[in-house]
GROMACS .gro file of C-alpha atoms in nm:
model
  372
    1MET     CA    1   1.852  -1.667   0.903
    2LEU     CA    2   1.528  -1.838   0.970
    3VAL     CA    3   1.270  -1.667   0.762
    4GLY     CA    4   0.888  -1.718   0.810
    5VAL     CA    5   0.589  -1.649   0.598
    6PRO     CA    6   0.248  -1.656   0.758
    7LYS     CA    7  -0.081  -1.671   0.568
    8GLU     CA    8  -0.227  -1.323   0.523
    9THR     CA    9  -0.533  -1.259   0.752
   10LYS     CA   10  -0.662  -0.929   0.632
   11ASN     CA   11  -1.016  -0.948   0.461
   12HIS     CA   12  -0.979  -1.111   0.115
   13GLU     CA   13  -0.607  -1.071   0.107
   14TYR     CA   14  -0.473  -1.350  -0.121
   15ARG     CA   15  -0.121  -1.220  -0.167
   16VAL     CA   16   0.177  -1.382   0.009
   17GLY     CA   17   0.507  -1.250   0.132
   18LEU     CA   18   0.732  -1.485  -0.062
   19VAL     CA   19   0.678  -1.691  -0.380
   20PRO     CA   20   0.865  -2.016  -0.436
   21SER     CA   21   1.125  -1.868  -0.657
   22SER     CA   22   1.216  -1.612  -0.376
   23VAL     CA   23   1.229  -1.901  -0.125
   24ALA     CA   24   1.470  -2.077  -0.361
   25GLU     CA   25   1.700  -1.779  -0.363
   26LEU     CA   26   1.691  -1.755   0.016
   27VAL     CA   27   1.776  -2.121   0.044
   28HIS     CA   28   2.055  -2.104  -0.207
   29ASN     CA   29   2.195  -1.822   0.011
   30GLY     CA   30   2.217  -2.068   0.307
   31HIS     CA   31   1.888  -1.956   0.487
   32GLU     CA   32   1.595  -2.162   0.627
   33VAL     CA   33   1.239  -2.070   0.515
   34ILE     CA   34   0.922  -2.188   0.693
   35ILE     CA   35   0.580  -2.125   0.525
   36GLU     CA   36   0.246  -2.155   0.680
   37THR     CA   37   0.046  -2.421   0.501
   38GLU     CA   38  -0.170  -2.282   0.215
   39ALA     CA   39  -0.014  -1.939   0.249
   40GLY     CA   40   0.021  -1.906  -0.110
   41THR     CA   41  -0.292  -2.084  -0.224
   42GLY     CA   42  -0.474  -1.765  -0.305
   43CYS     CA   43  -0.229  -1.652  -0.564
   44GLY     CA   44  -0.178  -2.005  -0.713
   45GLN     CA   45   0.128  -2.123  -0.516
   46THR     CA   46   0.092  -2.473  -0.356
   47ASP     CA   47   0.263  -2.621  -0.050
   48ALA     CA   48   0.436  -2.871  -0.296
   49ASP     CA   49   0.567  -2.567  -0.492
   50TYR     CA   50   0.726  -2.433  -0.168
   51GLN     CA   51   0.862  -2.768  -0.076
   52ALA     CA   52   1.023  -2.812  -0.410
   53ALA     CA   53   1.188  -2.471  -0.357
   54GLY     CA   54   1.337  -2.581  -0.027
   55ALA     CA   55   1.087  -2.448   0.218
   56ARG     CA   56   0.952  -2.636   0.526
   57ILE     CA   57   0.569  -2.629   0.563
   58VAL     CA   58   0.422  -2.566   0.914
   59ASN     CA   59   0.076  -2.613   1.015
   60SER     CA   60   0.000  -2.283   1.189
   61ALA     CA   61   0.081  -1.922   1.200
   62ASP     CA   62   0.183  -1.956   1.560
   63GLU     CA   63   0.481  -2.171   1.464
   64ILE     CA   64   0.602  -1.885   1.227
   65TRP     CA   65   0.563  -1.611   1.490
   66SER     CA   66   0.733  -1.827   1.757
   67GLN     CA   67   1.017  -1.957   1.542
   68ALA     CA   68   1.114  -1.705   1.275
   69GLU     CA   69   1.396  -1.453   1.318
   70MET     CA   70   1.235  -1.249   1.040
   71VAL     CA   71   0.873  -1.248   0.932
   72VAL     CA   72   0.798  -1.148   0.582
   73LYS     CA   73   0.440  -1.044   0.507
   74VAL     CA   74   0.241  -0.830   0.265
   75LYS     CA   75  -0.003  -0.632   0.476
   76GLU     CA   76   0.031  -0.495   0.832
   77PRO     CA   77  -0.017  -0.734   1.116
   78LEU     CA   78  -0.369  -0.730   1.265
   79ASP     CA   79  -0.420  -0.684   1.630
   80PHE     CA   80  -0.404  -1.054   1.716
   81GLU     CA   81  -0.089  -1.097   1.508
   82ARG     CA   82   0.089  -0.807   1.664
   83LYS     CA   83   0.043  -0.986   2.013
   84LYS     CA   84   0.258  -1.264   1.861
   85LEU     CA   85   0.558  -1.045   1.780
   86ASN     CA   86   0.869  -1.116   1.990
   87PRO     CA   87   1.139  -0.869   2.101
   88ASP     CA   88   1.418  -0.856   1.841
   89GLN     CA   89   1.207  -1.023   1.581
   90ILE     CA   90   1.236  -0.849   1.240
   91LEU     CA   91   0.904  -0.766   1.074
   92PHE     CA   92   0.932  -0.672   0.688
   93THR     CA   93   0.599  -0.577   0.543
   94TYR     CA   94   0.368  -0.279   0.445
   95LEU     CA   95   0.281  -0.091   0.772
   96HIS     CA   96   0.136   0.235   0.695
   97LEU     CA   97   0.166   0.356   1.049
   98ALA     CA   98   0.083   0.724   1.028
   99PRO     CA   99  -0.286   0.706   1.066
  100ASP     CA  100  -0.285   0.388   1.270
  101GLU     CA  101  -0.209   0.474   1.635
  102GLU     CA  102  -0.310   0.141   1.767
  103GLN     CA  103  -0.067  -0.045   1.546
  104THR     CA  104   0.212   0.176   1.627
  105GLN     CA  105   0.171   0.142   1.994
  106ASP     CA  106   0.147  -0.232   1.966
  107LEU     CA  107   0.469  -0.231   1.759
  108ILE     CA  108   0.648  -0.014   1.998
  109GLU     CA  109   0.549  -0.239   2.295
  110SER     CA  110   0.660  -0.556   2.107
  111GLY     CA  111   1.025  -0.458   2.103
  112ALA     CA  112   1.035  -0.582   1.738
  113ILE     CA  113   1.244  -0.445   1.445
  114CYS     CA  114   0.975  -0.311   1.207
  115ILE     CA  115   1.074  -0.220   0.856
  116ALA     CA  116   0.804  -0.083   0.627
  117TYR     CA  117   0.803  -0.154   0.246
  118GLU     CA  118   0.639   0.185   0.189
  119THR     CA  119   0.916   0.397   0.318
  120VAL     CA  120   1.219   0.217   0.162
  121THR     CA  121   1.366   0.462  -0.094
  122ALA     CA  122   1.569   0.460  -0.415
  123PRO     CA  123   1.857   0.687  -0.518
  124ASN     CA  124   1.629   0.885  -0.745
  125GLY     CA  125   1.400   0.950  -0.441
  126SER     CA  126   1.120   0.707  -0.545
  127LEU     CA  127   0.958   0.436  -0.336
  128PRO     CA  128   1.057   0.116  -0.515
  129LEU     CA  129   0.860  -0.126  -0.281
  130LEU     CA  130   0.549   0.081  -0.310
  131SER     CA  131   0.553   0.143  -0.687
  132PRO     CA  132   0.443  -0.191  -0.819
  133MET     CA  133   0.138  -0.192  -0.588
  134SER     CA  134   0.071   0.174  -0.686
  135GLU     CA  135   0.083   0.052  -1.048
  136VAL     CA  136  -0.168  -0.214  -0.967
  137ALA     CA  137  -0.393  -0.001  -0.757
  138GLY     CA  138  -0.392   0.282  -1.016
  139ARG     CA  139  -0.499   0.055  -1.290
  140MET     CA  140  -0.759  -0.106  -1.072
  141ALA     CA  141  -0.885   0.219  -0.942
  142THR     CA  142  -1.036   0.300  -1.291
  143GLN     CA  143  -1.193  -0.026  -1.319
  144VAL     CA  144  -1.354   0.016  -0.983
  145ALA     CA  145  -1.471   0.367  -1.079
  146ALA     CA  146  -1.641   0.233  -1.379
  147ARG     CA  147  -1.823  -0.026  -1.164
  148CYS     CA  148  -1.922   0.233  -0.897
  149LEU     CA  149  -2.078   0.448  -1.154
  150GLU     CA  150  -2.328   0.153  -1.245
  151LYS     CA  151  -2.681   0.228  -1.119
  152GLU     CA  152  -2.688  -0.108  -0.923
  153ILE     CA  153  -2.405   0.025  -0.683
  154GLY     CA  154  -2.592   0.353  -0.636
  155GLY     CA  155  -2.399   0.535  -0.926
  156ARG     CA  156  -2.498   0.781  -1.183
  157GLY     CA  157  -2.541   0.512  -1.443
  158VAL     CA  158  -2.259   0.653  -1.670
  159LEU     CA  159  -2.043   0.441  -1.903
  160LEU     CA  160  -1.692   0.584  -1.869
  161GLY     CA  161  -1.620   0.554  -2.242
  162GLY     CA  162  -1.958   0.691  -2.355
  163VAL     CA  163  -2.095   0.582  -2.698
  164PRO     CA  164  -2.138   0.773  -3.020
  165GLY     CA  165  -2.383   1.063  -2.961
  166VAL     CA  166  -2.345   1.043  -2.571
  167PRO     CA  167  -2.048   1.203  -2.396
  168ALA     CA  168  -1.784   1.004  -2.208
  169GLY     CA  169  -1.756   1.006  -1.832
  170ASP     CA  170  -1.544   1.277  -1.656
  171VAL     CA  171  -1.264   1.140  -1.449
  172VAL     CA  172  -1.066   1.363  -1.216
  173ILE     CA  173  -0.731   1.211  -1.079
  174LEU     CA  174  -0.582   1.378  -0.782
  175GLY     CA  175  -0.202   1.308  -0.790
  176GLY     CA  176  -0.005   1.247  -1.100
  177GLY     CA  177   0.253   0.997  -0.948
  178MET     CA  178   0.275   0.627  -1.010
  179ALA     CA  179  -0.086   0.538  -0.917
  180GLY     CA  180  -0.241   0.849  -1.076
  181THR     CA  181  -0.048   0.789  -1.406
  182ASN     CA  182  -0.161   0.426  -1.414
  183ALA     CA  183  -0.520   0.542  -1.340
  184ALA     CA  184  -0.503   0.775  -1.627
  185LEU     CA  185  -0.370   0.513  -1.863
  186ILE     CA  186  -0.664   0.283  -1.808
  187ALA     CA  187  -0.919   0.581  -1.807
  188LEU     CA  188  -0.793   0.707  -2.145
  189GLY     CA  189  -0.807   0.359  -2.278
  190MET     CA  190  -1.165   0.333  -2.182
  191GLY     CA  191  -1.236   0.647  -2.364
  192ALA     CA  192  -1.305   0.874  -2.054
  193THR     CA  193  -1.233   1.250  -2.040
  194VAL     CA  194  -0.938   1.262  -1.789
  195THR     CA  195  -0.787   1.534  -1.589
  196ILE     CA  196  -0.484   1.498  -1.364
  197VAL     CA  197  -0.441   1.745  -1.066
  198ASP     CA  198  -0.110   1.792  -0.904
  199ARG     CA  199   0.097   2.058  -0.714
  200SER     CA  200   0.413   1.982  -0.904
  201ALA     CA  201   0.454   2.142  -1.252
  202ASP     CA  202   0.714   1.881  -1.336
  203VAL     CA  203   0.450   1.600  -1.269
  204LEU     CA  204   0.208   1.781  -1.495
  205ARG     CA  205   0.464   1.825  -1.772
  206ARG     CA  206   0.548   1.454  -1.752
  207ALA     CA  207   0.182   1.366  -1.780
  208VAL     CA  208   0.148   1.571  -2.100
  209THR     CA  209   0.467   1.412  -2.233
  210THR     CA  210   0.344   1.065  -2.169
  211PHE     CA  211  -0.020   1.113  -2.282
  212GLY     CA  212   0.000   1.405  -2.515
  213THR     CA  213  -0.323   1.621  -2.577
  214ALA     CA  214  -0.541   1.335  -2.470
  215ILE     CA  215  -0.497   1.441  -2.108
  216ARG     CA  216  -0.588   1.764  -1.935
  217THR     CA  217  -0.365   1.882  -1.650
  218VAL     CA  218  -0.457   2.133  -1.370
  219PHE     CA  219  -0.230   2.281  -1.109
  220SER     CA  220  -0.380   2.190  -0.763
  221THR     CA  221  -0.545   2.469  -0.567
  222ARG     CA  222  -0.841   2.443  -0.337
  223ASP     CA  223  -1.052   2.625  -0.581
  224ALA     CA  224  -0.941   2.413  -0.884
  225ILE     CA  225  -1.015   2.090  -0.681
  226TYR     CA  226  -1.364   2.217  -0.599
  227ARG     CA  227  -1.441   2.308  -0.938
  228LEU     CA  228  -1.326   1.983  -1.095
  229VAL     CA  229  -1.464   1.738  -0.843
  230THR     CA  230  -1.812   1.894  -0.828
  231GLY     CA  231  -1.820   1.843  -1.212
  232ALA     CA  232  -1.674   1.498  -1.216
  233ASP     CA  233  -1.839   1.163  -1.261
  234ALA     CA  234  -1.546   0.987  -1.086
  235VAL     CA  235  -1.265   1.116  -0.859
  236ILE     CA  236  -0.978   0.901  -0.809
  237SER     CA  237  -0.741   1.009  -0.530
  238THR     CA  238  -0.376   0.884  -0.545
  239VAL     CA  239  -0.219   1.145  -0.332
  240LEU     CA  240   0.079   1.030  -0.122
  241VAL     CA  241   0.299   1.186   0.132
  242PRO     CA  242   0.572   0.920   0.197
  243GLY     CA  243   0.521   0.767   0.537
  244ALA     CA  244   0.285   1.034   0.646
  245GLU     CA  245  -0.094   1.077   0.685
  246THR     CA  246  -0.252   1.190   0.344
  247PRO     CA  247  -0.387   1.553   0.339
  248LYS     CA  248  -0.762   1.586   0.328
  249LEU     CA  249  -0.797   1.753  -0.014
  250LEU     CA  250  -1.169   1.672  -0.040
  251THR     CA  251  -1.383   1.839   0.227
  252ALA     CA  252  -1.718   1.709   0.334
  253ASP     CA  253  -1.869   2.029   0.165
  254MET     CA  254  -1.699   1.936  -0.160
  255VAL     CA  255  -1.849   1.595  -0.150
  256ARG     CA  256  -2.200   1.724  -0.055
  257ASP     CA  257  -2.164   1.938  -0.379
  258MET     CA  258  -2.063   1.660  -0.609
  259LYS     CA  259  -2.317   1.510  -0.868
  260SER     CA  260  -2.560   1.270  -0.731
  261GLY     CA  261  -2.432   0.922  -0.811
  262ALA     CA  262  -2.069   1.035  -0.869
  263CYS     CA  263  -1.800   0.819  -0.714
  264ILE     CA  264  -1.471   0.858  -0.510
  265VAL     CA  265  -1.211   0.587  -0.528
  266ASP     CA  266  -0.974   0.669  -0.251
  267VAL     CA  267  -0.649   0.489  -0.326
  268ALA     CA  268  -0.479   0.689  -0.058
  269ILE     CA  269  -0.703   0.524   0.220
  270ASP     CA  270  -0.401   0.319   0.347
  271GLN     CA  271  -0.247   0.646   0.470
  272GLY     CA  272  -0.575   0.786   0.608
  273GLY     CA  273  -0.758   0.878   0.283
  274SER     CA  274  -0.778   1.214   0.122
  275SER     CA  275  -1.149   1.285   0.173
  276GLU     CA  276  -1.308   1.393   0.502
  277THR     CA  277  -1.587   1.131   0.412
  278SER     CA  278  -1.354   0.845   0.354
  279LYS     CA  279  -1.328   0.543   0.597
  280PRO     CA  280  -1.154   0.216   0.545
  281THR     CA  281  -1.344  -0.056   0.388
  282SER     CA  282  -1.295  -0.420   0.270
  283HIS     CA  283  -1.328  -0.630  -0.037
  284SER     CA  284  -1.635  -0.805   0.126
  285ASP     CA  285  -1.804  -0.464   0.174
  286PRO     CA  286  -1.615  -0.214  -0.038
  287THR     CA  287  -1.841   0.073  -0.088
  288TYR     CA  288  -2.079   0.306   0.095
  289ILE     CA  289  -2.267   0.617   0.019
  290VAL     CA  290  -2.235   0.977   0.157
  291ASP     CA  291  -2.450   1.253   0.025
  292ASP     CA  292  -2.533   1.042  -0.268
  293VAL     CA  293  -2.173   0.986  -0.363
  294VAL     CA  294  -2.041   0.632  -0.381
  295HIS     CA  295  -1.715   0.590  -0.184
  296TYR     CA  296  -1.481   0.305  -0.247
  297CYS     CA  297  -1.196   0.290   0.021
  298VAL     CA  298  -1.067  -0.065   0.029
  299THR     CA  299  -0.727  -0.065   0.208
  300ASN     CA  300  -0.578  -0.357   0.018
  301MET     CA  301  -0.703  -0.315  -0.329
  302PRO     CA  302  -0.414  -0.510  -0.504
  303GLY     CA  303  -0.507  -0.813  -0.295
  304ALA     CA  304  -0.803  -0.868  -0.540
  305VAL     CA  305  -0.544  -0.951  -0.821
  306ALA     CA  306  -0.321  -1.157  -0.595
  307ARG     CA  307  -0.127  -1.345  -0.861
  308THR     CA  308  -0.020  -1.021  -1.046
  309SER     CA  309   0.041  -0.832  -0.718
  310THR     CA  310   0.242  -1.094  -0.546
  311PHE     CA  311   0.489  -1.153  -0.820
  312ALA     CA  312   0.524  -0.780  -0.889
  313LEU     CA  313   0.580  -0.726  -0.523
  314ASN     CA  314   0.841  -1.013  -0.481
  315ASN     CA  315   1.032  -0.863  -0.780
  316VAL     CA  316   1.119  -0.554  -0.587
  317THR     CA  317   1.125  -0.691  -0.224
  318LEU     CA  318   1.350  -0.992  -0.279
  319PRO     CA  319   1.676  -0.787  -0.293
  320PHE     CA  320   1.624  -0.628   0.032
  321THR     CA  321   1.492  -0.944   0.206
  322LEU     CA  322   1.814  -1.112   0.091
  323ALA     CA  323   2.031  -0.824   0.216
  324ILE     CA  324   1.865  -0.845   0.565
  325ALA     CA  325   1.904  -1.221   0.582
  326ASN     CA  326   2.263  -1.233   0.443
  327HIS     CA  327   2.405  -0.947   0.649
  328GLY     CA  328   2.170  -0.932   0.957
  329TYR     CA  329   1.944  -0.624   0.982
  330ARG     CA  330   2.195  -0.390   1.156
  331ARG     CA  331   2.463  -0.434   0.902
  332ALA     CA  332   2.219  -0.427   0.602
  333LEU     CA  333   2.063  -0.106   0.730
  334GLY     CA  334   2.403   0.035   0.787
  335LEU     CA  335   2.525  -0.043   0.439
  336ASP     CA  336   2.215   0.072   0.261
  337PRO     CA  337   2.068   0.416   0.352
  338HIS     CA  338   1.762   0.352   0.133
  339LEU     CA  339   1.688   0.032   0.318
  340ARG     CA  340   1.747   0.219   0.638
  341ALA     CA  341   1.465   0.457   0.536
  342GLY     CA  342   1.229   0.166   0.590
  343LEU     CA  343   1.301   0.134   0.963
  344ASN     CA  344   0.985   0.270   1.129
  345VAL     CA  345   1.006   0.115   1.483
  346HIS     CA  346   1.310  -0.026   1.644
  347LYS     CA  347   1.293  -0.193   1.988
  348GLY     CA  348   1.036   0.043   2.137
  349HIS     CA  349   1.141   0.366   1.960
  350VAL     CA  350   0.983   0.524   1.650
  351THR     CA  351   1.254   0.583   1.389
  352TYR     CA  352   1.053   0.746   1.106
  353LYS     CA  353   0.980   1.111   1.157
  354ALA     CA  354   0.648   1.145   0.965
  355VAL     CA  355   0.497   0.875   1.187
  356ALA     CA  356   0.616   1.036   1.511
  357ASP     CA  357   0.501   1.376   1.392
  358ALA     CA  358   0.148   1.239   1.292
  359GLN     CA  359   0.107   1.082   1.638
  360GLY     CA  360   0.295   1.323   1.859
  361LEU     CA  361   0.554   1.061   1.957
  362ASP     CA  362   0.910   1.102   2.037
  363TYR     CA  363   1.134   1.046   1.723
  364VAL     CA  364   1.478   0.878   1.731
  365PRO     CA  365   1.671   0.894   1.401
  366ALA     CA  366   1.759   0.546   1.269
  367GLU     CA  367   2.124   0.640   1.256
  368ALA     CA  368   2.122   0.720   1.619
  369GLU     CA  369   1.911   0.436   1.729
  370LEU     CA  370   2.148   0.194   1.529
  371LYS     CA  371   2.456   0.390   1.641
  372LEU     CA  372   2.578   0.434   1.305
   0.00000   0.00000   0.00000
C-alpha cells in the first residue's frame, strides 16, 4: 500500500502522523511511504531521517492527497484538505465528528473511508489511541490552569501550590478518566487542593486508591458541580462520551457565579466542550474571558509538546496502521472489531452511531456497510 503523510496545517500543530521508526516498519512490511517535506520538523524529525527510514520525500501536500491510498495524519483535515480527499481513499486520523457537521458532510461527500483514532476500542473497553493524548492533555491542563490564574492573563493571581501561611489553589476536575487522573497527578504535585468529580463510583474509588487521602472525590450531580465550581480557582473539564458530543455540565449561570479571575480549562473542547460558554481556541490565541472567568479551549493541546505527543501517539497507532496496510482496510476491519469501531464514515455513509445521532443523520452499522 502507498501510505502518505502530509504536514499538519492546524494552528501551531507540530505533530506528525508517522515518525521515521514507524516508516521503517511499514517499509519492512513491503509498503511505500511518501512524506511531505518538513512534515516532521516541528517534532525534531528531518527529511533526512525519513529518507534513511525508506520514505520518499515529496514537495507538496497535493502530491500526498493525489497519490496515497491511505493518508495518516494527526488532526482532522481542514476544509481545504477535505476537498482533496478522493473516493476510496483511506483517512486515518483524529476526527472528532460529533460537534462538527461541516466536516462530517465533507467526508460523506468525499466518498472516502474515514477511520477515527478516538473511537478505536480495546478489549477492556478503553480507547487506546486516545489514551496517550489524554495523558498529555491532562498533564498540560494543570500547567495551563496555573498560567491562566496569573494576573497578566486576567486570572485571580493565585499560585496553585500556595506558600506557607497562604492557602493553596482549589482545583476541581470534572471527569476521573485518563485525562482527569493525569490532571490530578500534576495538580497534587504542585501542592493544590484537588477534587475529582465523576458519575462512576468505581472511578472515584480508583482515584482514592491511586492518590490516597490527598484527593477529594465527589459524586457528580448538578448541585455538587455548582457548589464546587463556584468555589474553585480552576476548573479542568475532561469529560468524554466516546465519539459523541460532550454534555454541557457547566451552565452559563454557573460560570457567572464563579469567582472573578477563576479559570476553566476545557480539555473536552474537541468534542464540543462541557461549558455553555466554551468555544474553540488556538495556540496563537488560547484564552478569552466570559463573566470575569478565563477560558482556555485549545482544540489541539498536545500539539504544543509535539515531540512527546508524536512519539506517544505513534506507539499506539502503528499496529493499526500496519494492519490496514498489510490486510487492506476491509479485511483489517473484518478481523478486528476494535479497529472496526474506528470507522466513522464509509463511502458516503455514517457508520458511527453517536455521530449520526448527534447530527440527525442516517446510520449504517459498519458490519452492514462492509457486508461482514
